PDB file of C-alpha atoms in Angstrom:
ATOM      1  CA  MET A   1      62.083  60.225 -17.063  1.00  0.00           C
ATOM      2  CA  ALA A   2      63.032  56.616 -16.308  1.00  0.00           C
ATOM      3  CA  ARG A   3      60.558  53.821 -16.880  1.00  0.00           C
ATOM      4  CA  ASN A   4      59.271  51.545 -14.106  1.00  0.00           C
ATOM      5  CA  GLU A   5      61.495  48.648 -15.180  1.00  0.00           C
ATOM      6  CA  GLU A   6      64.589  50.848 -14.918  1.00  0.00           C
ATOM      7  CA  LYS A   7      63.509  52.053 -11.474  1.00  0.00           C
ATOM      8  CA  ALA A   8      63.107  48.454 -10.252  1.00  0.00           C
ATOM      9  CA  GLN A   9      66.585  47.571 -11.477  1.00  0.00           C
ATOM     10  CA  SER A  10      68.221  50.473  -9.746  1.00  0.00           C
ATOM     11  CA  MET A  11      70.707  49.696  -6.955  1.00  0.00           C
ATOM     12  CA  LEU A  12      68.686  51.445  -4.243  1.00  0.00           C
ATOM     13  CA  ASN A  13      65.444  49.647  -4.973  1.00  0.00           C
ATOM     14  CA  ARG A  14      67.183  46.281  -5.101  1.00  0.00           C
ATOM     15  CA  PHE A  15      68.872  46.998  -1.760  1.00  0.00           C
ATOM     16  CA  ILE A  16      65.541  47.929  -0.107  1.00  0.00           C
ATOM     17  CA  ALA A  17      63.821  44.786  -1.423  1.00  0.00           C
ATOM     18  CA  LEU A  18      66.677  42.596  -0.158  1.00  0.00           C
ATOM     19  CA  LYS A  19      66.454  44.111   3.335  1.00  0.00           C
ATOM     20  CA  ALA A  20      62.696  43.573   3.401  1.00  0.00           C
ATOM     21  CA  GLU A  21      63.149  39.904   2.529  1.00  0.00           C
ATOM     22  CA  GLU A  22      65.710  39.500   5.335  1.00  0.00           C
ATOM     23  CA  LYS A  23      63.297  40.943   7.856  1.00  0.00           C
ATOM     24  CA  LYS A  24      60.568  38.486   6.923  1.00  0.00           C
ATOM     25  CA  LYS A  25      60.305  35.260   8.842  1.00  0.00           C
ATOM     26  CA  PRO A  26      60.727  32.010   6.954  1.00  0.00           C
ATOM     27  CA  LYS A  27      57.420  30.769   5.533  1.00  0.00           C
ATOM     28  CA  GLU A  28      55.918  28.097   7.735  1.00  0.00           C
ATOM     29  CA  ARG A  29      54.481  24.947   6.255  1.00  0.00           C
ATOM     30  CA  ARG A  30      51.347  23.256   7.554  1.00  0.00           C
ATOM     31  CA  PRO A  31      52.185  20.066   9.456  1.00  0.00           C
ATOM     32  CA  PHE A  32      51.401  16.886   7.567  1.00  0.00           C
ATOM     33  CA  LEU A  33      49.728  15.313  10.613  1.00  0.00           C
ATOM     34  CA  ALA A  34      47.350  17.254  12.835  1.00  0.00           C
ATOM     35  CA  SER A  35      48.567  15.263  15.850  1.00  0.00           C
ATOM     36  CA  GLU A  36      51.986  16.957  15.561  1.00  0.00           C
ATOM     37  CA  CYS A  37      50.483  20.327  16.536  1.00  0.00           C
ATOM     38  CA  ARG A  38      50.561  21.069  20.300  1.00  0.00           C
ATOM     39  CA  ASP A  39      49.188  24.604  20.310  1.00  0.00           C
ATOM     40  CA  LEU A  40      45.469  25.403  20.097  1.00  0.00           C
ATOM     41  CA  ALA A  41      46.038  28.765  18.374  1.00  0.00           C
ATOM     42  CA  GLU A  42      48.231  27.193  15.687  1.00  0.00           C
ATOM     43  CA  ALA A  43      45.696  24.405  15.104  1.00  0.00           C
ATOM     44  CA  ASP A  44      42.974  27.021  14.655  1.00  0.00           C
ATOM     45  CA  LYS A  45      45.257  28.969  12.279  1.00  0.00           C
ATOM     46  CA  TRP A  46      45.882  25.896  10.075  1.00  0.00           C
ATOM     47  CA  ARG A  47      42.156  25.177  10.030  1.00  0.00           C
ATOM     48  CA  GLN A  48      41.448  28.723   8.839  1.00  0.00           C
ATOM     49  CA  GLN A  49      44.074  28.325   6.141  1.00  0.00           C
ATOM     50  CA  ILE A  50      42.394  25.130   4.897  1.00  0.00           C
ATOM     51  CA  MET A  51      39.023  26.912   4.930  1.00  0.00           C
ATOM     52  CA  ARG A  52      40.425  29.676   2.692  1.00  0.00           C
ATOM     53  CA  GLU A  53      41.827  27.114   0.254  1.00  0.00           C
ATOM     54  CA  ILE A  54      38.467  25.307   0.158  1.00  0.00           C
ATOM     55  CA  GLY A  55      36.624  28.573  -0.494  1.00  0.00           C
ATOM     56  CA  ARG A  56      38.996  29.478  -3.316  1.00  0.00           C
ATOM     57  CA  LYS A  57      38.622  26.097  -5.012  1.00  0.00           C
ATOM     58  CA  VAL A  58      34.837  26.033  -4.538  1.00  0.00           C
ATOM     59  CA  ALA A  59      34.626  29.427  -6.261  1.00  0.00           C
ATOM     60  CA  GLU A  60      36.746  28.076  -9.105  1.00  0.00           C
ATOM     61  CA  ILE A  61      34.678  24.895  -9.562  1.00  0.00           C
ATOM     62  CA  GLN A  62      31.537  26.931 -10.263  1.00  0.00           C
ATOM     63  CA  ASN A  63      32.808  27.559 -13.806  1.00  0.00           C
ATOM     64  CA  GLU A  64      31.221  24.935 -16.090  1.00  0.00           C
ATOM     65  CA  GLY A  65      33.622  25.712 -18.928  1.00  0.00           C
ATOM     66  CA  LEU A  66      36.684  24.213 -17.197  1.00  0.00           C
ATOM     67  CA  GLY A  67      36.086  20.788 -18.695  1.00  0.00           C
ATOM     68  CA  GLU A  68      35.185  17.469 -17.170  1.00  0.00           C
ATOM     69  CA  HIS A  69      38.737  16.436 -16.168  1.00  0.00           C
ATOM     70  CA  ARG A  70      39.561  19.744 -14.475  1.00  0.00           C
ATOM     71  CA  LEU A  71      36.226  19.733 -12.641  1.00  0.00           C
ATOM     72  CA  ARG A  72      36.827  16.214 -11.351  1.00  0.00           C
ATOM     73  CA  ASP A  73      40.369  17.146 -10.224  1.00  0.00           C
ATOM     74  CA  LEU A  74      39.092  20.232  -8.411  1.00  0.00           C
ATOM     75  CA  ASN A  75      36.342  18.197  -6.732  1.00  0.00           C
ATOM     76  CA  ASP A  76      38.908  15.615  -5.581  1.00  0.00           C
ATOM     77  CA  GLU A  77      41.145  18.376  -4.155  1.00  0.00           C
ATOM     78  CA  ILE A  78      38.203  19.925  -2.292  1.00  0.00           C
ATOM     79  CA  ASN A  79      37.245  16.567  -0.757  1.00  0.00           C
ATOM     80  CA  LYS A  80      40.874  16.017   0.277  1.00  0.00           C
ATOM     81  CA  LEU A  81      40.949  19.440   1.987  1.00  0.00           C
ATOM     82  CA  ILE A  82      37.634  18.690   3.716  1.00  0.00           C
ATOM     83  CA  ARG A  83      39.044  15.452   5.127  1.00  0.00           C
ATOM     84  CA  GLU A  84      42.141  17.341   6.312  1.00  0.00           C
ATOM     85  CA  LYS A  85      39.907  19.991   7.884  1.00  0.00           C
ATOM     86  CA  SER A  86      38.037  17.296   9.819  1.00  0.00           C
ATOM     87  CA  HIS A  87      41.374  16.028  11.190  1.00  0.00           C
ATOM     88  CA  TRP A  88      42.269  19.528  12.443  1.00  0.00           C
ATOM     89  CA  GLU A  89      38.789  19.985  13.945  1.00  0.00           C
ATOM     90  CA  ARG A  90      39.175  16.771  15.922  1.00  0.00           C
ATOM     91  CA  ARG A  91      42.632  17.951  17.039  1.00  0.00           C
ATOM     92  CA  ILE A  92      41.161  21.279  18.179  1.00  0.00           C
ATOM     93  CA  VAL A  93      38.605  19.430  20.284  1.00  0.00           C
ATOM     94  CA  GLU A  94      41.398  17.309  21.790  1.00  0.00           C
ATOM     95  CA  LEU A  95      43.321  20.478  22.700  1.00  0.00           C
ATOM     96  CA  GLY A  96      40.230  21.904  24.468  1.00  0.00           C
ATOM     97  CA  GLY A  97      38.874  24.101  21.679  1.00  0.00           C
ATOM     98  CA  PRO A  98      35.345  24.408  20.251  1.00  0.00           C
ATOM     99  CA  ASN A  99      33.693  21.655  18.217  1.00  0.00           C
ATOM    100  CA  TYR A 100      33.364  23.105  14.711  1.00  0.00           C
ATOM    101  CA  ALA A 101      32.027  19.844  13.209  1.00  0.00           C
ATOM    102  CA  LYS A 102      28.755  20.190  15.090  1.00  0.00           C
ATOM    103  CA  HIS A 103      27.712  23.217  13.023  1.00  0.00           C
ATOM    104  CA  ALA A 104      29.172  22.111   9.690  1.00  0.00           C
ATOM    105  CA  PRO A 105      27.095  22.909   6.550  1.00  0.00           C
ATOM    106  CA  LYS A 106      25.051  20.106   4.997  1.00  0.00           C
ATOM    107  CA  MET A 107      25.319  18.827   1.435  1.00  0.00           C
ATOM    108  CA  THR A 108      22.533  19.895  -0.963  1.00  0.00           C
ATOM    109  CA  ASP A 109      21.360  18.699  -4.367  1.00  0.00           C
ATOM    110  CA  LEU A 110      20.739  20.772  -7.506  1.00  0.00           C
ATOM    111  CA  GLU A 111      17.433  22.096  -6.095  1.00  0.00           C
ATOM    112  CA  GLY A 112      18.996  23.055  -2.745  1.00  0.00           C
ATOM    113  CA  ASN A 113      17.503  20.183  -0.766  1.00  0.00           C
ATOM    114  CA  ILE A 114      19.680  18.664   1.964  1.00  0.00           C
ATOM    115  CA  VAL A 115      20.784  15.135   1.100  1.00  0.00           C
ATOM    116  CA  ASP A 116      22.688  12.469   2.972  1.00  0.00           C
ATOM    117  CA  VAL A 117      26.340  12.063   2.059  1.00  0.00           C
ATOM    118  CA  PRO A 118      27.175   8.455   1.178  1.00  0.00           C
ATOM    119  CA  ASN A 119      29.914   7.207   3.476  1.00  0.00           C
ATOM    120  CA  PRO A 120      30.462   3.440   3.465  1.00  0.00           C
ATOM    121  CA  SER A 121      33.460   3.608   5.839  1.00  0.00           C
ATOM    122  CA  GLY A 122      31.539   5.373   8.600  1.00  0.00           C
ATOM    123  CA  ARG A 123      34.513   7.639   9.489  1.00  0.00           C
ATOM    124  CA  GLY A 124      34.373  11.340   8.718  1.00  0.00           C
ATOM    125  CA  PRO A 125      32.396  12.995   5.910  1.00  0.00           C
ATOM    126  CA  GLY A 126      31.811  11.061   2.718  1.00  0.00           C
ATOM    127  CA  TYR A 127      32.646  12.089  -0.836  1.00  0.00           C
ATOM    128  CA  ARG A 128      30.894  15.294  -1.897  1.00  0.00           C
ATOM    129  CA  TYR A 129      30.262  17.108  -5.156  1.00  0.00           C
ATOM    130  CA  PHE A 130      30.418  20.881  -5.543  1.00  0.00           C
ATOM    131  CA  GLY A 131      29.393  23.442  -8.148  1.00  0.00           C
ATOM    132  CA  ALA A 132      29.508  22.273 -11.739  1.00  0.00           C
ATOM    133  CA  ALA A 133      30.695  18.818 -10.642  1.00  0.00           C
ATOM    134  CA  LYS A 134      27.094  18.018  -9.689  1.00  0.00           C
ATOM    135  CA  LYS A 135      26.132  18.169 -13.382  1.00  0.00           C
ATOM    136  CA  LEU A 136      28.825  15.808 -14.626  1.00  0.00           C
ATOM    137  CA  PRO A 137      27.790  12.565 -16.385  1.00  0.00           C
ATOM    138  CA  GLY A 138      26.990   9.894 -13.825  1.00  0.00           C
ATOM    139  CA  VAL A 139      26.787  12.395 -10.955  1.00  0.00           C
ATOM    140  CA  ARG A 140      23.380  13.892 -11.670  1.00  0.00           C
ATOM    141  CA  GLU A 141      21.815  10.440 -11.267  1.00  0.00           C
ATOM    142  CA  LEU A 142      23.149  10.270  -7.707  1.00  0.00           C
ATOM    143  CA  PHE A 143      21.037  13.271  -6.705  1.00  0.00           C
ATOM    144  CA  GLU A 144      17.868  12.138  -8.496  1.00  0.00           C
ATOM    145  CA  LYS A 145      15.430  10.397  -6.222  1.00  0.00           C
ATOM    146  CA  PRO A 146      13.964   7.181  -7.614  1.00  0.00           C
ATOM    147  CA  PRO A 147      10.240   7.369  -8.325  1.00  0.00           C
ATOM    148  CA  ALA A 148       8.162   6.164  -5.451  1.00  0.00           C
ATOM    149  CA  LEU A 149       6.710   2.753  -6.197  1.00  0.00           C
ATOM    150  CA  ARG A 150       2.990   2.562  -5.656  1.00  0.00           C
ATOM    151  CA  LYS A 151       2.413  -0.297  -3.313  1.00  0.00           C
ATOM    152  CA  ARG A 152      -0.494  -2.467  -4.278  1.00  0.00           C
ATOM    153  CA  ARG A 153      -3.034  -2.750  -1.521  1.00  0.00           C
ATOM    154  CA  THR A 154      -3.644  -6.208  -0.178  1.00  0.00           C
ATOM    155  CA  ARG A 155      -7.016  -7.648   0.698  1.00  0.00           C
ATOM    156  CA  TYR A 156      -6.196  -7.098   4.376  1.00  0.00           C
ATOM    157  CA  ASP A 157      -5.577  -3.360   3.778  1.00  0.00           C
ATOM    158  CA  ILE A 158      -8.861  -3.052   1.903  1.00  0.00           C
ATOM    159  CA  TYR A 159     -10.933  -4.763   4.591  1.00  0.00           C
ATOM    160  CA  LYS A 160      -9.102  -2.888   7.356  1.00  0.00           C
ATOM    161  CA  ARG A 161     -10.754   0.381   6.283  1.00  0.00           C
ATOM    162  CA  ILE A 162     -14.256  -1.094   6.107  1.00  0.00           C
ATOM    163  CA  ASP A 163     -16.429  -0.281   9.110  1.00  0.00           C
ATOM    164  CA  SER A 164     -20.124  -0.018   9.885  1.00  0.00           C
ATOM    165  CA  SER A 165     -20.460   3.264   7.962  1.00  0.00           C
ATOM    166  CA  SER A 166     -19.470   1.463   4.754  1.00  0.00           C
ATOM    167  CA  TYR A 167     -22.688  -0.566   4.997  1.00  0.00           C
ATOM    168  CA  GLY A 168     -24.860   2.453   5.764  1.00  0.00           C
ATOM    169  CA  TYR A 169     -25.437   1.697   9.441  1.00  0.00           C
ATOM    170  CA  ARG A 170     -24.378   5.181  10.531  1.00  0.00           C
ATOM    171  CA  ASP A 171     -26.155   7.247   7.875  1.00  0.00           C
ATOM    172  CA  GLU A 172     -28.761   8.516  10.321  1.00  0.00           C
ATOM    173  CA  GLU A 173     -26.363   9.677  13.039  1.00  0.00           C
ATOM    174  CA  ASP A 174     -25.805  13.149  11.576  1.00  0.00           C
ATOM    175  CA  GLY A 175     -29.542  13.724  11.041  1.00  0.00           C
ATOM    176  CA  VAL A 176     -29.179  14.816   7.422  1.00  0.00           C
ATOM    177  CA  LEU A 177     -30.910  11.730   6.018  1.00  0.00           C
ATOM    178  CA  ALA A 178     -33.817  12.101   8.427  1.00  0.00           C
ATOM    179  CA  ARG A 179     -34.336  15.750   7.434  1.00  0.00           C
ATOM    180  CA  VAL A 180     -34.339  14.846   3.754  1.00  0.00           C
ATOM    181  CA  GLU A 181     -36.484  11.714   3.984  1.00  0.00           C
ATOM    182  CA  GLY A 182     -39.021  13.162   6.445  1.00  0.00           C
ATOM    183  CA  PRO A 183     -40.985  15.386   4.024  1.00  0.00           C
ATOM    184  CA  ALA A 184     -40.760  12.803   1.231  1.00  0.00           C
ATOM    185  CA  GLU A 185     -42.063  10.033   3.510  1.00  0.00           C
ATOM    186  CA  ALA A 186     -44.950  12.211   4.720  1.00  0.00           C
ATOM    187  CA  LYS A 187     -45.874  13.057   1.124  1.00  0.00           C
ATOM    188  CA  MET A 188     -45.805   9.401   0.020  1.00  0.00           C
ATOM    189  CA  ARG A 189     -47.837   8.352   3.069  1.00  0.00           C
ATOM    190  CA  ALA A 190     -50.473  10.996   2.334  1.00  0.00           C
ATOM    191  CA  GLU A 191     -50.737   9.939  -1.301  1.00  0.00           C
ATOM    192  CA  ALA A 192     -51.059   6.248  -0.318  1.00  0.00           C
ATOM    193  CA  GLU A 193     -53.801   7.062   2.210  1.00  0.00           C
ATOM    194  CA  GLU A 194     -55.669   9.153  -0.362  1.00  0.00           C
ATOM    195  CA  GLU A 195     -55.490   6.335  -2.929  1.00  0.00           C
ATOM    196  CA  TRP A 196     -56.700   3.800  -0.340  1.00  0.00           C
ATOM    197  CA  ARG A 197     -59.676   6.002   0.601  1.00  0.00           C
ATOM    198  CA  ARG A 198     -60.604   6.436  -3.073  1.00  0.00           C
ATOM    199  CA  VAL A 199     -60.529   2.667  -3.700  1.00  0.00           C
ATOM    200  CA  GLU A 200     -62.550   1.975  -0.544  1.00  0.00           C
ATOM    201  CA  GLU A 201     -65.142   4.542  -1.609  1.00  0.00           C
ATOM    202  CA  ILE A 202     -65.473   2.865  -4.992  1.00  0.00           C
ATOM    203  CA  ARG A 203     -65.900  -0.562  -3.360  1.00  0.00           C
ATOM    204  CA  ARG A 204     -68.584   0.712  -0.982  1.00  0.00           C
ATOM    205  CA  GLU A 205     -70.496   2.265  -3.873  1.00  0.00           C
ATOM    206  CA  ALA A 206     -70.243  -1.014  -5.802  1.00  0.00           C
ATOM    207  CA  ARG A 207     -71.545  -3.064  -2.851  1.00  0.00           C
ATOM    208  CA  ARG A 208     -74.377  -0.621  -2.300  1.00  0.00           C
ATOM    209  CA  GLY A 209     -75.393  -0.882  -5.949  1.00  0.00           C
ATOM    210  CA  ALA A 210     -75.148  -4.684  -5.917  1.00  0.00           C
ATOM    211  CA  LYS A 211     -77.564  -4.959  -3.001  1.00  0.00           C
ATOM    212  CA  GLU A 212     -80.146  -2.970  -4.907  1.00  0.00           C
ATOM    213  CA  VAL A 213     -79.940  -5.257  -7.941  1.00  0.00           C
ATOM    214  CA  VAL A 214     -82.470  -8.089  -7.444  1.00  0.00           C
ATOM    215  CA  SER A 215     -83.549 -10.509 -10.153  1.00  0.00           C
ATOM    216  CA  VAL A 216     -87.326 -10.444 -10.820  1.00  0.00           C
ATOM    217  CA  GLY A 217     -89.019 -13.753  -9.882  1.00  0.00           C
ATOM    218  CA  ALA A 218     -85.840 -15.405  -8.685  1.00  0.00           C
ATOM    219  CA  ALA A 219     -83.908 -15.592  -5.478  1.00  0.00           C
ATOM    220  CA  PRO A 220     -81.142 -13.092  -5.106  1.00  0.00           C
ATOM    221  CA  ARG A 221     -77.833 -14.615  -6.003  1.00  0.00           C
ATOM    222  CA  GLU A 222     -74.330 -13.713  -5.094  1.00  0.00           C
ATOM    223  CA  VAL A 223     -72.947 -10.895  -7.163  1.00  0.00           C
ATOM    224  CA  LEU A 224     -69.191 -10.737  -7.646  1.00  0.00           C
ATOM    225  CA  PHE A 225     -67.390  -7.528  -8.376  1.00  0.00           C
ATOM    226  CA  GLU A 226     -64.927  -7.313 -11.196  1.00  0.00           C
ATOM    227  CA  GLU A 227     -61.930  -7.352  -8.877  1.00  0.00           C
ATOM    228  CA  GLU A 228     -63.326 -10.307  -6.847  1.00  0.00           C
ATOM    229  CA  GLU A 229     -63.937 -12.284 -10.032  1.00  0.00           C
ATOM    230  CA  ASP A 230     -60.317 -11.824 -11.041  1.00  0.00           C
ATOM    231  CA  VAL A 231     -59.154 -13.088  -7.654  1.00  0.00           C
ATOM    232  CA  VAL A 232     -61.398 -16.170  -7.836  1.00  0.00           C
ATOM    233  CA  GLU A 233     -60.254 -16.947 -11.364  1.00  0.00           C
ATOM    234  CA  GLU A 234     -56.601 -16.626 -10.313  1.00  0.00           C
ATOM    235  CA  GLU A 235     -57.128 -18.972  -7.361  1.00  0.00           C
ATOM    236  CA  ARG A 236     -58.852 -21.550  -9.608  1.00  0.00           C
ATOM    237  CA  ARG A 237     -55.946 -21.475 -12.104  1.00  0.00           C
ATOM    238  CA  GLU A 238     -53.403 -21.901  -9.308  1.00  0.00           C
ATOM    239  CA  ARG A 239     -55.347 -24.880  -7.900  1.00  0.00           C
ATOM    240  CA  GLU A 240     -55.503 -26.583 -11.291  1.00  0.00           C
ATOM    241  CA  GLU A 241     -51.816 -25.995 -11.900  1.00  0.00           C
ATOM    242  CA  LYS A 242     -50.941 -27.486  -8.511  1.00  0.00           C
ATOM    243  CA  GLU A 243     -53.065 -30.601  -9.180  1.00  0.00           C
ATOM    244  CA  ARG A 244     -51.435 -31.100 -12.576  1.00  0.00           C
ATOM    245  CA  LYS A 245     -47.963 -30.896 -11.061  1.00  0.00           C
ATOM    246  CA  ASP A 246     -48.915 -33.399  -8.327  1.00  0.00           C
ATOM    247  CA  LYS A 247     -50.079 -35.873 -10.953  1.00  0.00           C
ATOM    248  CA  GLU A 248     -46.853 -35.481 -12.937  1.00  0.00           C
ATOM    249  CA  ARG A 249     -44.815 -35.984  -9.795  1.00  0.00           C
ATOM    250  CA  GLU A 250     -46.655 -39.158  -8.852  1.00  0.00           C
ATOM    251  CA  PHE A 251     -44.601 -42.346  -9.540  1.00  0.00           C
ATOM    252  CA  VAL A 252     -45.584 -45.928  -8.841  1.00  0.00           C
ATOM    253  CA  VAL A 253     -42.863 -48.459  -8.029  1.00  0.00           C
ATOM    254  CA  HIS A 254     -43.700 -51.954  -9.269  1.00  0.00           C
ATOM    255  CA  VAL A 255     -40.675 -53.751  -7.778  1.00  0.00           C
ATOM    256  CA  PRO A 256     -39.505 -53.779  -4.130  1.00  0.00           C
ATOM    257  CA  LEU A 257     -36.512 -51.506  -3.490  1.00  0.00           C
ATOM    258  CA  PRO A 258     -34.021 -52.060  -0.648  1.00  0.00           C
ATOM    259  CA  ASP A 259     -33.784 -49.469   2.086  1.00  0.00           C
ATOM    260  CA  GLU A 260     -30.572 -47.795   3.290  1.00  0.00           C
ATOM    261  CA  LYS A 261     -29.772 -50.427   5.931  1.00  0.00           C
ATOM    262  CA  GLU A 262     -30.152 -53.257   3.413  1.00  0.00           C
ATOM    263  CA  ILE A 263     -27.877 -51.478   0.920  1.00  0.00           C
ATOM    264  CA  GLU A 264     -25.282 -50.912   3.639  1.00  0.00           C
ATOM    265  CA  ARG A 265     -25.391 -54.581   4.660  1.00  0.00           C
ATOM    266  CA  MET A 266     -24.940 -55.696   1.044  1.00  0.00           C
ATOM    267  CA  VAL A 267     -21.916 -53.386   0.570  1.00  0.00           C
ATOM    268  CA  VAL A 268     -20.276 -54.680   3.771  1.00  0.00           C
ATOM    269  CA  GLU A 269     -20.898 -58.295   2.728  1.00  0.00           C
ATOM    270  CA  ARG A 270     -19.376 -57.695  -0.692  1.00  0.00           C
ATOM    271  CA  LYS A 271     -16.250 -56.040   0.764  1.00  0.00           C
ATOM    272  CA  LYS A 272     -15.904 -58.904   3.230  1.00  0.00           C
ATOM    273  CA  THR A 273     -16.087 -61.449   0.400  1.00  0.00           C
ATOM    274  CA  GLU A 274     -13.459 -59.579  -1.610  1.00  0.00           C
ATOM    275  CA  LEU A 275     -11.064 -59.461   1.351  1.00  0.00           C
ATOM    276  CA  LEU A 276     -11.546 -63.165   2.071  1.00  0.00           C
ATOM    277  CA  SER A 277     -10.944 -64.091  -1.568  1.00  0.00           C
ATOM    278  CA  LYS A 278      -7.809 -61.959  -1.571  1.00  0.00           C
ATOM    279  CA  TYR A 279      -6.141 -63.125   1.650  1.00  0.00           C
ATOM    280  CA  ALA A 280      -7.745 -66.530   2.430  1.00  0.00           C
ATOM    281  CA  SER A 281      -7.090 -69.805   0.585  1.00  0.00           C
ATOM    282  CA  GLU A 282      -9.774 -71.881  -1.148  1.00  0.00           C
ATOM    283  CA  GLY A 283      -9.465 -74.663   1.437  1.00  0.00           C
ATOM    284  CA  LEU A 284     -10.078 -72.219   4.267  1.00  0.00           C
ATOM    285  CA  LEU A 285     -13.140 -70.805   2.490  1.00  0.00           C
ATOM    286  CA  GLU A 286     -14.564 -74.340   1.997  1.00  0.00           C
ATOM    287  CA  GLU A 287     -14.022 -75.137   5.681  1.00  0.00           C
ATOM    288  CA  GLN A 288     -15.706 -71.896   6.663  1.00  0.00           C
ATOM    289  CA  SER A 289     -18.714 -72.607   4.451  1.00  0.00           C
ATOM    290  CA  GLU A 290     -19.032 -76.173   5.858  1.00  0.00           C
ATOM    291  CA  ALA A 291     -18.888 -74.813   9.416  1.00  0.00           C
ATOM    292  CA  LYS A 292     -21.656 -72.310   8.601  1.00  0.00           C
ATOM    293  CA  ASP A 293     -23.812 -75.105   7.132  1.00  0.00           C
ATOM    294  CA  MET A 294     -23.327 -77.227  10.228  1.00  0.00           C
ATOM    295  CA  LEU A 295     -24.201 -74.316  12.515  1.00  0.00           C
ATOM    296  CA  ASN A 296     -27.065 -73.264  10.264  1.00  0.00           C
ATOM    297  CA  ILE A 297     -25.585 -69.776   9.762  1.00  0.00           C
ATOM    298  CA  HIS A 298     -26.646 -68.172   6.505  1.00  0.00           C
ATOM    299  CA  ARG A 299     -24.937 -64.815   6.796  1.00  0.00           C
TER     300      ARG A 299
END
């Protein structure tokens, strides 16, 4: 039995393959410029062809073992195809077809978050990275977000959040403070009243006992309680201390002192003399002094 290679080289098989090639149409090439295409169906066909090429290359670039140079070349080819695809999409819109660019997929980072594509020119999509190309040296930093700088609050920001509640003016609006302080205030008030009644009772008993104490053969004299004696002694010490301070503060002036008006007049006279000595000549000063003597002016 003949092998497969011998079957392929047989005259009949070669004749059938040649006829099949003749029946095929010549392979069409994609136009270099999208503006050369005049048919909407053909423009859509070339766009689909570019999409298949992009998908094939994107699947290939997922392999991290291709090496840095091959990954960069593949990424450049994909970006070139994407730019060409955008040209065909604009041409399809011009020919009256749908706008495919409106629903185009967004670029994502390593975590799958959508990021903006840098595009300094402002025309068409910017340069993108796919697959393993995102992990290349110098590319990973492009997708890393810089740490957010903590802005230091200014004095204006601090005071802007201060209101009346910061000073405790609105503590009683919710009623919680009143419910908590009410029983405590009533308890403290009751204790203070009880203490006051006890002290008053002791004072009344002391006064009642003092009235009963009378010296035999002598006139009754004023009896001071222990607390009253302390108050009197404290007042006497304060009075003595005040008198001593008044004596220390006392100062006798043995020479007459000028008042404020006299001091002001002397300062003005001195400044006037300095200005005259600076800007006036000696002859003029002598004439001025003689005129004052004649007019009996001693100022």
